[in-house]
Amino acid sequence: SPIRTAFNRAHAYDQQAMIQARIAEKLALGFAQVPQKEKLYGLELGCGTGFLSRLWLERLPHTHLLLSDIAPAMVLRSQTNLQSYPQNTLKFFVMDAEAPCLNASFNLIAASMVFQWFHHPAASVANLLNLLAPSGRLLFATLGPDTFQEWRSLCENHRIPCGLHHYPSADFWFDLANKQKISLELSEEHISETYPST
């Protein structure tokens, strides 16, 4: 897929993905709400190079964690970056988060900056909810409809296609939670980034 190809080629991802690292840090604040257990079974979707993974392992060190990504190169980088953590509790896996090929049950599933790539977000999230153990939690950070608003406006003013995805709104996520009969806590943050040119 184009997404797999793009992330496989992202050799300087750690150096260029400052916003992604910041978002992972914010998402990791949700780990404080996870009930402490002797053994916690976790699944990370889109582990990338390990931004969220490191925070997860530091804050919930008793986790048996399955780390997955659609791009094999990202899985390999994550393995390298997480070598200092106990390897007997980590497993790495190449997997499309929209089509999880797992027969397991998790106390916690987390995804930072993954859901915006989903072609069928409602069905995909429903599949992920089926992988949760009773009282399990799904934590995720994704992009909203105002993402790259300046670029969208510029393209609209010049009547040219912007080439961006349309990202679901908060209402979409609340409607999905209602249909799935689950509670949803949602917070929204606007992050400004300045670039020297278009």
PDB file of N, CA and C in Angstrom, residues 24-117:
ATOM      1  N   ALA A  24       2.400  11.916  20.997  1.00  0.00           N
ATOM      2  CA  ALA A  24       2.580  10.676  21.757  1.00  0.00           C
ATOM      3  C   ALA A  24       2.712  10.974  23.253  1.00  0.00           C
ATOM      4  N   GLU A  25       3.419  12.033  23.593  1.00  0.00           N
ATOM      5  CA  GLU A  25       3.576  12.420  25.007  1.00  0.00           C
ATOM      6  C   GLU A  25       2.229  12.768  25.623  1.00  0.00           C
ATOM      7  N   LYS A  26       1.403  13.497  24.879  1.00  0.00           N
ATOM      8  CA  LYS A  26       0.064  13.847  25.382  1.00  0.00           C
ATOM      9  C   LYS A  26      -0.795  12.592  25.547  1.00  0.00           C
ATOM     10  N   LEU A  27      -0.749  11.707  24.569  1.00  0.00           N
ATOM     11  CA  LEU A  27      -1.543  10.487  24.636  1.00  0.00           C
ATOM     12  C   LEU A  27      -1.122   9.634  25.827  1.00  0.00           C
ATOM     13  N   ALA A  28       0.170   9.605  26.101  1.00  0.00           N
ATOM     14  CA  ALA A  28       0.701   8.787  27.201  1.00  0.00           C
ATOM     15  C   ALA A  28       0.185   9.226  28.564  1.00  0.00           C
ATOM     16  N   LEU A  29      -0.335  10.451  28.665  1.00  0.00           N
ATOM     17  CA  LEU A  29      -0.941  10.882  29.927  1.00  0.00           C
ATOM     18  C   LEU A  29      -2.120   9.974  30.289  1.00  0.00           C
ATOM     19  N   GLY A  30      -2.748   9.382  29.283  1.00  0.00           N
ATOM     20  CA  GLY A  30      -3.862   8.460  29.514  1.00  0.00           C
ATOM     21  C   GLY A  30      -3.458   7.174  30.204  1.00  0.00           C
ATOM     22  N   PHE A  31      -2.167   6.840  30.197  1.00  0.00           N
ATOM     23  CA  PHE A  31      -1.711   5.628  30.871  1.00  0.00           C
ATOM     24  C   PHE A  31      -1.959   5.700  32.377  1.00  0.00           C
ATOM     25  N   ALA A  32      -2.023   6.916  32.925  1.00  0.00           N
ATOM     26  CA  ALA A  32      -2.252   7.086  34.359  1.00  0.00           C
ATOM     27  C   ALA A  32      -3.637   6.583  34.770  1.00  0.00           C
ATOM     28  N   GLN A  33      -4.562   6.497  33.816  1.00  0.00           N
ATOM     29  CA  GLN A  33      -5.928   6.044  34.122  1.00  0.00           C
ATOM     30  C   GLN A  33      -6.096   4.532  33.983  1.00  0.00           C
ATOM     31  N   VAL A  34      -5.044   3.853  33.554  1.00  0.00           N
ATOM     32  CA  VAL A  34      -5.130   2.404  33.348  1.00  0.00           C
ATOM     33  C   VAL A  34      -4.965   1.708  34.692  1.00  0.00           C
ATOM     34  N   PRO A  35      -5.921   0.849  35.080  1.00  0.00           N
ATOM     35  CA  PRO A  35      -5.794   0.140  36.362  1.00  0.00           C
ATOM     36  C   PRO A  35      -4.502  -0.678  36.418  1.00  0.00           C
ATOM     37  N   GLN A  36      -3.804  -0.588  37.539  1.00  0.00           N
ATOM     38  CA  GLN A  36      -2.552  -1.325  37.713  1.00  0.00           C
ATOM     39  C   GLN A  36      -2.859  -2.807  37.905  1.00  0.00           C
ATOM     40  N   LYS A  37      -2.195  -3.632  37.125  1.00  0.00           N
ATOM     41  CA  LYS A  37      -2.367  -5.082  37.236  1.00  0.00           C
ATOM     42  C   LYS A  37      -0.989  -5.717  37.303  1.00  0.00           C
ATOM     43  N   GLU A  38      -0.961  -6.926  37.832  1.00  0.00           N
ATOM     44  CA  GLU A  38       0.308  -7.639  37.883  1.00  0.00           C
ATOM     45  C   GLU A  38       0.834  -7.895  36.479  1.00  0.00           C
ATOM     46  N   LYS A  39      -0.094  -8.237  35.578  1.00  0.00           N
ATOM     47  CA  LYS A  39       0.247  -8.423  34.172  1.00  0.00           C
ATOM     48  C   LYS A  39      -0.767  -7.661  33.343  1.00  0.00           C
ATOM     49  N   LEU A  40      -0.267  -6.834  32.470  1.00  0.00           N
ATOM     50  CA  LEU A  40      -1.130  -6.051  31.586  1.00  0.00           C
ATOM     51  C   LEU A  40      -0.785  -6.465  30.160  1.00  0.00           C
ATOM     52  N   TYR A  41      -1.782  -6.819  29.387  1.00  0.00           N
ATOM     53  CA  TYR A  41      -1.544  -7.211  27.997  1.00  0.00           C
ATOM     54  C   TYR A  41      -1.932  -6.053  27.093  1.00  0.00           C
ATOM     55  N   GLY A  42      -0.950  -5.568  26.327  1.00  0.00           N
ATOM     56  CA  GLY A  42      -1.170  -4.383  25.511  1.00  0.00           C
ATOM     57  C   GLY A  42      -0.830  -4.597  24.049  1.00  0.00           C
ATOM     58  N   LEU A  43      -1.523  -3.831  23.216  1.00  0.00           N
ATOM     59  CA  LEU A  43      -1.282  -3.835  21.774  1.00  0.00           C
ATOM     60  C   LEU A  43      -1.084  -2.393  21.335  1.00  0.00           C
ATOM     61  N   GLU A  44       0.063  -2.115  20.731  1.00  0.00           N
ATOM     62  CA  GLU A  44       0.269  -0.795  20.137  1.00  0.00           C
ATOM     63  C   GLU A  44       0.143  -0.922  18.628  1.00  0.00           C
ATOM     64  N   LEU A  45      -0.688  -0.061  18.067  1.00  0.00           N
ATOM     65  CA  LEU A  45      -0.874  -0.007  16.619  1.00  0.00           C
ATOM     66  C   LEU A  45      -0.028   1.122  16.064  1.00  0.00           C
ATOM     67  N   GLY A  46       0.669   0.876  14.966  1.00  0.00           N
ATOM     68  CA  GLY A  46       1.492   1.922  14.361  1.00  0.00           C
ATOM     69  C   GLY A  46       2.613   2.353  15.285  1.00  0.00           C
ATOM     70  N   CYS A  47       3.400   1.404  15.766  1.00  0.00           N
ATOM     71  CA  CYS A  47       4.451   1.716  16.743  1.00  0.00           C
ATOM     72  C   CYS A  47       5.529   2.628  16.173  1.00  0.00           C
ATOM     73  N   GLY A  48       5.655   2.682  14.840  1.00  0.00           N
ATOM     74  CA  GLY A  48       6.661   3.560  14.244  1.00  0.00           C
ATOM     75  C   GLY A  48       8.040   3.262  14.780  1.00  0.00           C
ATOM     76  N   THR A  49       8.743   4.304  15.193  1.00  0.00           N
ATOM     77  CA  THR A  49      10.099   4.125  15.719  1.00  0.00           C
ATOM     78  C   THR A  49      10.114   4.024  17.240  1.00  0.00           C
ATOM     79  N   GLY A  50       8.935   4.105  17.870  1.00  0.00           N
ATOM     80  CA  GLY A  50       8.853   3.869  19.307  1.00  0.00           C
ATOM     81  C   GLY A  50       8.575   5.073  20.181  1.00  0.00           C
ATOM     82  N   PHE A  51       8.052   6.170  19.625  1.00  0.00           N
ATOM     83  CA  PHE A  51       7.742   7.348  20.454  1.00  0.00           C
ATOM     84  C   PHE A  51       6.829   6.975  21.619  1.00  0.00           C
ATOM     85  N   LEU A  52       5.672   6.399  21.308  1.00  0.00           N
ATOM     86  CA  LEU A  52       4.710   6.032  22.343  1.00  0.00           C
ATOM     87  C   LEU A  52       5.175   4.798  23.111  1.00  0.00           C
ATOM     88  N   SER A  53       5.824   3.880  22.424  1.00  0.00           N
ATOM     89  CA  SER A  53       6.269   2.621  23.038  1.00  0.00           C
ATOM     90  C   SER A  53       7.153   2.878  24.251  1.00  0.00           C
ATOM     91  N   ARG A  54       8.122   3.781  24.113  1.00  0.00           N
ATOM     92  CA  ARG A  54       9.035   4.080  25.227  1.00  0.00           C
ATOM     93  C   ARG A  54       8.262   4.615  26.429  1.00  0.00           C
ATOM     94  N   LEU A  55       7.333   5.532  26.173  1.00  0.00           N
ATOM     95  CA  LEU A  55       6.537   6.113  27.253  1.00  0.00           C
ATOM     96  C   LEU A  55       5.669   5.034  27.912  1.00  0.00           C
ATOM     97  N   TRP A  56       5.120   4.152  27.109  1.00  0.00           N
ATOM     98  CA  TRP A  56       4.291   3.056  27.607  1.00  0.00           C
ATOM     99  C   TRP A  56       5.119   2.173  28.545  1.00  0.00           C
ATOM    100  N   LEU A  57       6.296   1.775  28.098  1.00  0.00           N
ATOM    101  CA  LEU A  57       7.129   0.855  28.879  1.00  0.00           C
ATOM    102  C   LEU A  57       7.691   1.511  30.140  1.00  0.00           C
ATOM    103  N   GLU A  58       7.867   2.818  30.109  1.00  0.00           N
ATOM    104  CA  GLU A  58       8.333   3.519  31.305  1.00  0.00           C
ATOM    105  C   GLU A  58       7.213   3.683  32.330  1.00  0.00           C
ATOM    106  N   ARG A  59       5.993   3.945  31.858  1.00  0.00           N
ATOM    107  CA  ARG A  59       4.887   4.234  32.772  1.00  0.00           C
ATOM    108  C   ARG A  59       4.099   3.000  33.178  1.00  0.00           C
ATOM    109  N   LEU A  60       4.101   1.988  32.332  1.00  0.00           N
ATOM    110  CA  LEU A  60       3.415   0.726  32.640  1.00  0.00           C
ATOM    111  C   LEU A  60       4.398  -0.422  32.394  1.00  0.00           C
ATOM    112  N   PRO A  61       5.449  -0.507  33.218  1.00  0.00           N
ATOM    113  CA  PRO A  61       6.530  -1.468  32.938  1.00  0.00           C
ATOM    114  C   PRO A  61       6.120  -2.933  33.048  1.00  0.00           C
ATOM    115  N   HIS A  62       4.971  -3.211  33.646  1.00  0.00           N
ATOM    116  CA  HIS A  62       4.506  -4.593  33.795  1.00  0.00           C
ATOM    117  C   HIS A  62       3.715  -5.067  32.572  1.00  0.00           C
ATOM    118  N   THR A  63       3.754  -4.303  31.486  1.00  0.00           N
ATOM    119  CA  THR A  63       2.989  -4.646  30.284  1.00  0.00           C
ATOM    120  C   THR A  63       3.703  -5.714  29.450  1.00  0.00           C
ATOM    121  N   HIS A  64       2.938  -6.700  29.030  1.00  0.00           N
ATOM    122  CA  HIS A  64       3.377  -7.609  27.969  1.00  0.00           C
ATOM    123  C   HIS A  64       2.851  -6.971  26.696  1.00  0.00           C
ATOM    124  N   LEU A  65       3.755  -6.429  25.904  1.00  0.00           N
ATOM    125  CA  LEU A  65       3.360  -5.528  24.820  1.00  0.00           C
ATOM    126  C   LEU A  65       3.645  -6.112  23.447  1.00  0.00           C
ATOM    127  N   LEU A  66       2.603  -6.124  22.622  1.00  0.00           N
ATOM    128  CA  LEU A  66       2.733  -6.480  21.213  1.00  0.00           C
ATOM    129  C   LEU A  66       2.764  -5.176  20.431  1.00  0.00           C
ATOM    130  N   LEU A  67       3.858  -4.924  19.736  1.00  0.00           N
ATOM    131  CA  LEU A  67       4.029  -3.694  18.967  1.00  0.00           C
ATOM    132  C   LEU A  67       3.878  -4.012  17.495  1.00  0.00           C
ATOM    133  N   SER A  68       2.993  -3.286  16.828  1.00  0.00           N
ATOM    134  CA  SER A  68       2.726  -3.576  15.421  1.00  0.00           C
ATOM    135  C   SER A  68       2.813  -2.304  14.584  1.00  0.00           C
ATOM    136  N   ASP A  69       3.126  -2.503  13.320  1.00  0.00           N
ATOM    137  CA  ASP A  69       3.134  -1.405  12.356  1.00  0.00           C
ATOM    138  C   ASP A  69       2.919  -2.014  10.979  1.00  0.00           C
ATOM    139  N   ILE A  70       2.347  -1.233  10.084  1.00  0.00           N
ATOM    140  CA  ILE A  70       2.108  -1.710   8.719  1.00  0.00           C
ATOM    141  C   ILE A  70       3.415  -1.774   7.912  1.00  0.00           C
ATOM    142  N   ALA A  71       4.422  -0.991   8.337  1.00  0.00           N
ATOM    143  CA  ALA A  71       5.685  -0.898   7.595  1.00  0.00           C
ATOM    144  C   ALA A  71       6.773  -1.737   8.273  1.00  0.00           C
ATOM    145  N   PRO A  72       7.280  -2.766   7.588  1.00  0.00           N
ATOM    146  CA  PRO A  72       8.336  -3.596   8.182  1.00  0.00           C
ATOM    147  C   PRO A  72       9.551  -2.798   8.641  1.00  0.00           C
ATOM    148  N   ALA A  73       9.913  -1.756   7.894  1.00  0.00           N
ATOM    149  CA  ALA A  73      11.078  -0.952   8.279  1.00  0.00           C
ATOM    150  C   ALA A  73      10.856  -0.256   9.615  1.00  0.00           C
ATOM    151  N   MET A  74       9.631   0.186   9.884  1.00  0.00           N
ATOM    152  CA  MET A  74       9.321   0.826  11.164  1.00  0.00           C
ATOM    153  C   MET A  74       9.394  -0.182  12.309  1.00  0.00           C
ATOM    154  N   VAL A  75       8.921  -1.389  12.078  1.00  0.00           N
ATOM    155  CA  VAL A  75       8.998  -2.425  13.107  1.00  0.00           C
ATOM    156  C   VAL A  75      10.462  -2.689  13.465  1.00  0.00           C
ATOM    157  N   LEU A  76      11.320  -2.760  12.461  1.00  0.00           N
ATOM    158  CA  LEU A  76      12.749  -2.998  12.714  1.00  0.00           C
ATOM    159  C   LEU A  76      13.374  -1.850  13.495  1.00  0.00           C
ATOM    160  N   ARG A  77      13.014  -0.605  13.159  1.00  0.00           N
ATOM    161  CA  ARG A  77      13.555   0.547  13.892  1.00  0.00           C
ATOM    162  C   ARG A  77      13.071   0.556  15.334  1.00  0.00           C
ATOM    163  N   SER A  78      11.830   0.194  15.522  1.00  0.00           N
ATOM    164  CA  SER A  78      11.288   0.125  16.875  1.00  0.00           C
ATOM    165  C   SER A  78      12.031  -0.934  17.701  1.00  0.00           C
ATOM    166  N   GLN A  79      12.271  -2.089  17.103  1.00  0.00           N
ATOM    167  CA  GLN A  79      13.027  -3.138  17.789  1.00  0.00           C
ATOM    168  C   GLN A  79      14.400  -2.625  18.221  1.00  0.00           C
ATOM    169  N   THR A  80      15.066  -1.920  17.324  1.00  0.00           N
ATOM    170  CA  THR A  80      16.392  -1.375  17.627  1.00  0.00           C
ATOM    171  C   THR A  80      16.313  -0.338  18.738  1.00  0.00           C
ATOM    172  N   ASN A  81      15.344   0.555  18.657  1.00  0.00           N
ATOM    173  CA  ASN A  81      15.226   1.640  19.633  1.00  0.00           C
ATOM    174  C   ASN A  81      14.783   1.171  21.012  1.00  0.00           C
ATOM    175  N   LEU A  82      14.199  -0.015  21.098  1.00  0.00           N
ATOM    176  CA  LEU A  82      13.686  -0.505  22.386  1.00  0.00           C
ATOM    177  C   LEU A  82      14.521  -1.647  22.953  1.00  0.00           C
ATOM    178  N   GLN A  83      15.766  -1.785  22.500  1.00  0.00           N
ATOM    179  CA  GLN A  83      16.615  -2.894  22.940  1.00  0.00           C
ATOM    180  C   GLN A  83      16.929  -2.854  24.427  1.00  0.00           C
ATOM    181  N   SER A  84      16.861  -1.680  25.043  1.00  0.00           N
ATOM    182  CA  SER A  84      17.214  -1.573  26.461  1.00  0.00           C
ATOM    183  C   SER A  84      16.084  -2.027  27.391  1.00  0.00           C
ATOM    184  N   TYR A  85      14.906  -2.318  26.840  1.00  0.00           N
ATOM    185  CA  TYR A  85      13.776  -2.758  27.648  1.00  0.00           C
ATOM    186  C   TYR A  85      13.744  -4.286  27.705  1.00  0.00           C
ATOM    187  N   PRO A  86      13.143  -4.860  28.742  1.00  0.00           N
ATOM    188  CA  PRO A  86      13.096  -6.331  28.855  1.00  0.00           C
ATOM    189  C   PRO A  86      12.459  -6.973  27.624  1.00  0.00           C
ATOM    190  N   GLN A  87      13.234  -7.727  26.911  1.00  0.00           N
ATOM    191  CA  GLN A  87      12.775  -8.292  25.648  1.00  0.00           C
ATOM    192  C   GLN A  87      11.807  -9.455  25.818  1.00  0.00           C
ATOM    193  N   ASN A  88      11.772 -10.047  27.011  1.00  0.00           N
ATOM    194  CA  ASN A  88      10.876 -11.189  27.215  1.00  0.00           C
ATOM    195  C   ASN A  88       9.403 -10.758  27.293  1.00  0.00           C
ATOM    196  N   THR A  89       9.151  -9.443  27.419  1.00  0.00           N
ATOM    197  CA  THR A  89       7.763  -8.975  27.474  1.00  0.00           C
ATOM    198  C   THR A  89       7.348  -8.228  26.205  1.00  0.00           C
ATOM    199  N   LEU A  90       8.221  -8.204  25.202  1.00  0.00           N
ATOM    200  CA  LEU A  90       7.931  -7.475  23.963  1.00  0.00           C
ATOM    201  C   LEU A  90       7.865  -8.429  22.774  1.00  0.00           C
ATOM    202  N   LYS A  91       6.889  -8.196  21.911  1.00  0.00           N
ATOM    203  CA  LYS A  91       6.810  -8.920  20.637  1.00  0.00           C
ATOM    204  C   LYS A  91       6.531  -7.899  19.557  1.00  0.00           C
ATOM    205  N   PHE A  92       7.161  -8.065  18.416  1.00  0.00           N
ATOM    206  CA  PHE A  92       7.033  -7.130  17.301  1.00  0.00           C
ATOM    207  C   PHE A  92       6.369  -7.851  16.135  1.00  0.00           C
ATOM    208  N   PHE A  93       5.533  -7.110  15.410  1.00  0.00           N
ATOM    209  CA  PHE A  93       4.653  -7.756  14.439  1.00  0.00           C
ATOM    210  C   PHE A  93       4.342  -6.781  13.314  1.00  0.00           C
ATOM    211  N   VAL A  94       4.434  -7.210  12.076  1.00  0.00           N
ATOM    212  CA  VAL A  94       3.990  -6.400  10.939  1.00  0.00           C
ATOM    213  C   VAL A  94       2.504  -6.682  10.740  1.00  0.00           C
ATOM    214  N   MET A  95       1.691  -5.606  10.826  1.00  0.00           N
ATOM    215  CA  MET A  95       0.244  -5.795  10.735  1.00  0.00           C
ATOM    216  C   MET A  95      -0.424  -4.495  10.312  1.00  0.00           C
ATOM    217  N   ASP A  96      -1.455  -4.631   9.514  1.00  0.00           N
ATOM    218  CA  ASP A  96      -2.320  -3.512   9.157  1.00  0.00           C
ATOM    219  C   ASP A  96      -3.343  -3.349  10.275  1.00  0.00           C
ATOM    220  N   ALA A  97      -3.342  -2.192  10.937  1.00  0.00           N
ATOM    221  CA  ALA A  97      -4.247  -1.962  12.071  1.00  0.00           C
ATOM    222  C   ALA A  97      -5.713  -2.040  11.662  1.00  0.00           C
ATOM    223  N   GLU A  98      -6.001  -1.840  10.391  1.00  0.00           N
ATOM    224  CA  GLU A  98      -7.398  -1.938   9.922  1.00  0.00           C
ATOM    225  C   GLU A  98      -7.851  -3.375   9.762  1.00  0.00           C
ATOM    226  N   ALA A  99      -6.902  -4.287   9.717  1.00  0.00           N
ATOM    227  CA  ALA A  99      -7.252  -5.706   9.548  1.00  0.00           C
ATOM    228  C   ALA A  99      -6.420  -6.538  10.520  1.00  0.00           C
ATOM    229  N   PRO A 100      -6.673  -6.378  11.834  1.00  0.00           N
ATOM    230  CA  PRO A 100      -5.849  -7.090  12.812  1.00  0.00           C
ATOM    231  C   PRO A 100      -6.041  -8.603  12.711  1.00  0.00           C
ATOM    232  N   CYS A 101      -4.947  -9.312  12.508  1.00  0.00           N
ATOM    233  CA  CYS A 101      -5.000 -10.772  12.370  1.00  0.00           C
ATOM    234  C   CYS A 101      -4.533 -11.387  13.685  1.00  0.00           C
ATOM    235  N   LEU A 102      -5.311 -11.169  14.741  1.00  0.00           N
ATOM    236  CA  LEU A 102      -4.931 -11.603  16.073  1.00  0.00           C
ATOM    237  C   LEU A 102      -6.076 -12.375  16.712  1.00  0.00           C
ATOM    238  N   ASN A 103      -5.703 -13.381  17.489  1.00  0.00           N
ATOM    239  CA  ASN A 103      -6.675 -14.107  18.287  1.00  0.00           C
ATOM    240  C   ASN A 103      -6.235 -13.959  19.734  1.00  0.00           C
ATOM    241  N   ALA A 104      -6.442 -12.766  20.274  1.00  0.00           N
ATOM    242  CA  ALA A 104      -5.955 -12.458  21.609  1.00  0.00           C
ATOM    243  C   ALA A 104      -6.879 -11.437  22.241  1.00  0.00           C
ATOM    244  N   SER A 105      -6.651 -11.189  23.518  1.00  0.00           N
ATOM    245  CA  SER A 105      -7.462 -10.234  24.267  1.00  0.00           C
ATOM    246  C   SER A 105      -6.510  -9.290  24.999  1.00  0.00           C
ATOM    247  N   PHE A 106      -6.770  -7.987  24.901  1.00  0.00           N
ATOM    248  CA  PHE A 106      -5.854  -6.993  25.448  1.00  0.00           C
ATOM    249  C   PHE A 106      -6.548  -6.115  26.484  1.00  0.00           C
ATOM    250  N   ASN A 107      -5.795  -5.771  27.532  1.00  0.00           N
ATOM    251  CA  ASN A 107      -6.292  -4.821  28.529  1.00  0.00           C
ATOM    252  C   ASN A 107      -6.216  -3.395  28.014  1.00  0.00           C
ATOM    253  N   LEU A 108      -5.271  -3.150  27.122  1.00  0.00           N
ATOM    254  CA  LEU A 108      -5.068  -1.801  26.598  1.00  0.00           C
ATOM    255  C   LEU A 108      -4.602  -1.878  25.152  1.00  0.00           C
ATOM    256  N   ILE A 109      -5.258  -1.116  24.300  1.00  0.00           N
ATOM    257  CA  ILE A 109      -4.831  -0.930  22.913  1.00  0.00           C
ATOM    258  C   ILE A 109      -4.605   0.563  22.734  1.00  0.00           C
ATOM    259  N   ALA A 110      -3.467   0.936  22.169  1.00  0.00           N
ATOM    260  CA  ALA A 110      -3.165   2.355  21.969  1.00  0.00           C
ATOM    261  C   ALA A 110      -2.624   2.587  20.574  1.00  0.00           C
ATOM    262  N   ALA A 111      -2.971   3.754  20.033  1.00  0.00           N
ATOM    263  CA  ALA A 111      -2.542   4.126  18.680  1.00  0.00           C
ATOM    264  C   ALA A 111      -2.350   5.637  18.620  1.00  0.00           C
ATOM    265  N   SER A 112      -1.158   6.044  18.308  1.00  0.00           N
ATOM    266  CA  SER A 112      -0.875   7.472  18.175  1.00  0.00           C
ATOM    267  C   SER A 112      -0.658   7.810  16.709  1.00  0.00           C
ATOM    268  N   MET A 113      -1.535   8.636  16.172  1.00  0.00           N
ATOM    269  CA  MET A 113      -1.422   9.099  14.786  1.00  0.00           C
ATOM    270  C   MET A 113      -1.520   7.946  13.782  1.00  0.00           C
ATOM    271  N   VAL A 114      -2.540   7.116  13.971  1.00  0.00           N
ATOM    272  CA  VAL A 114      -2.764   5.959  13.099  1.00  0.00           C
ATOM    273  C   VAL A 114      -4.139   6.024  12.438  1.00  0.00           C
ATOM    274  N   PHE A 115      -5.170   6.336  13.230  1.00  0.00           N
ATOM    275  CA  PHE A 115      -6.539   6.216  12.738  1.00  0.00           C
ATOM    276  C   PHE A 115      -6.827   7.126  11.543  1.00  0.00           C
ATOM    277  N   GLN A 116      -6.069   8.198  11.378  1.00  0.00           N
ATOM    278  CA  GLN A 116      -6.329   9.091  10.240  1.00  0.00           C
ATOM    279  C   GLN A 116      -6.020   8.416   8.904  1.00  0.00           C
ATOM    280  N   TRP A 117      -5.307   7.298   8.927  1.00  0.00           N
ATOM    281  CA  TRP A 117      -4.998   6.578   7.691  1.00  0.00           C
ATOM    282  C   TRP A 117      -6.070   5.555   7.348  1.00  0.00           C
TER     283      TRP A 117
END
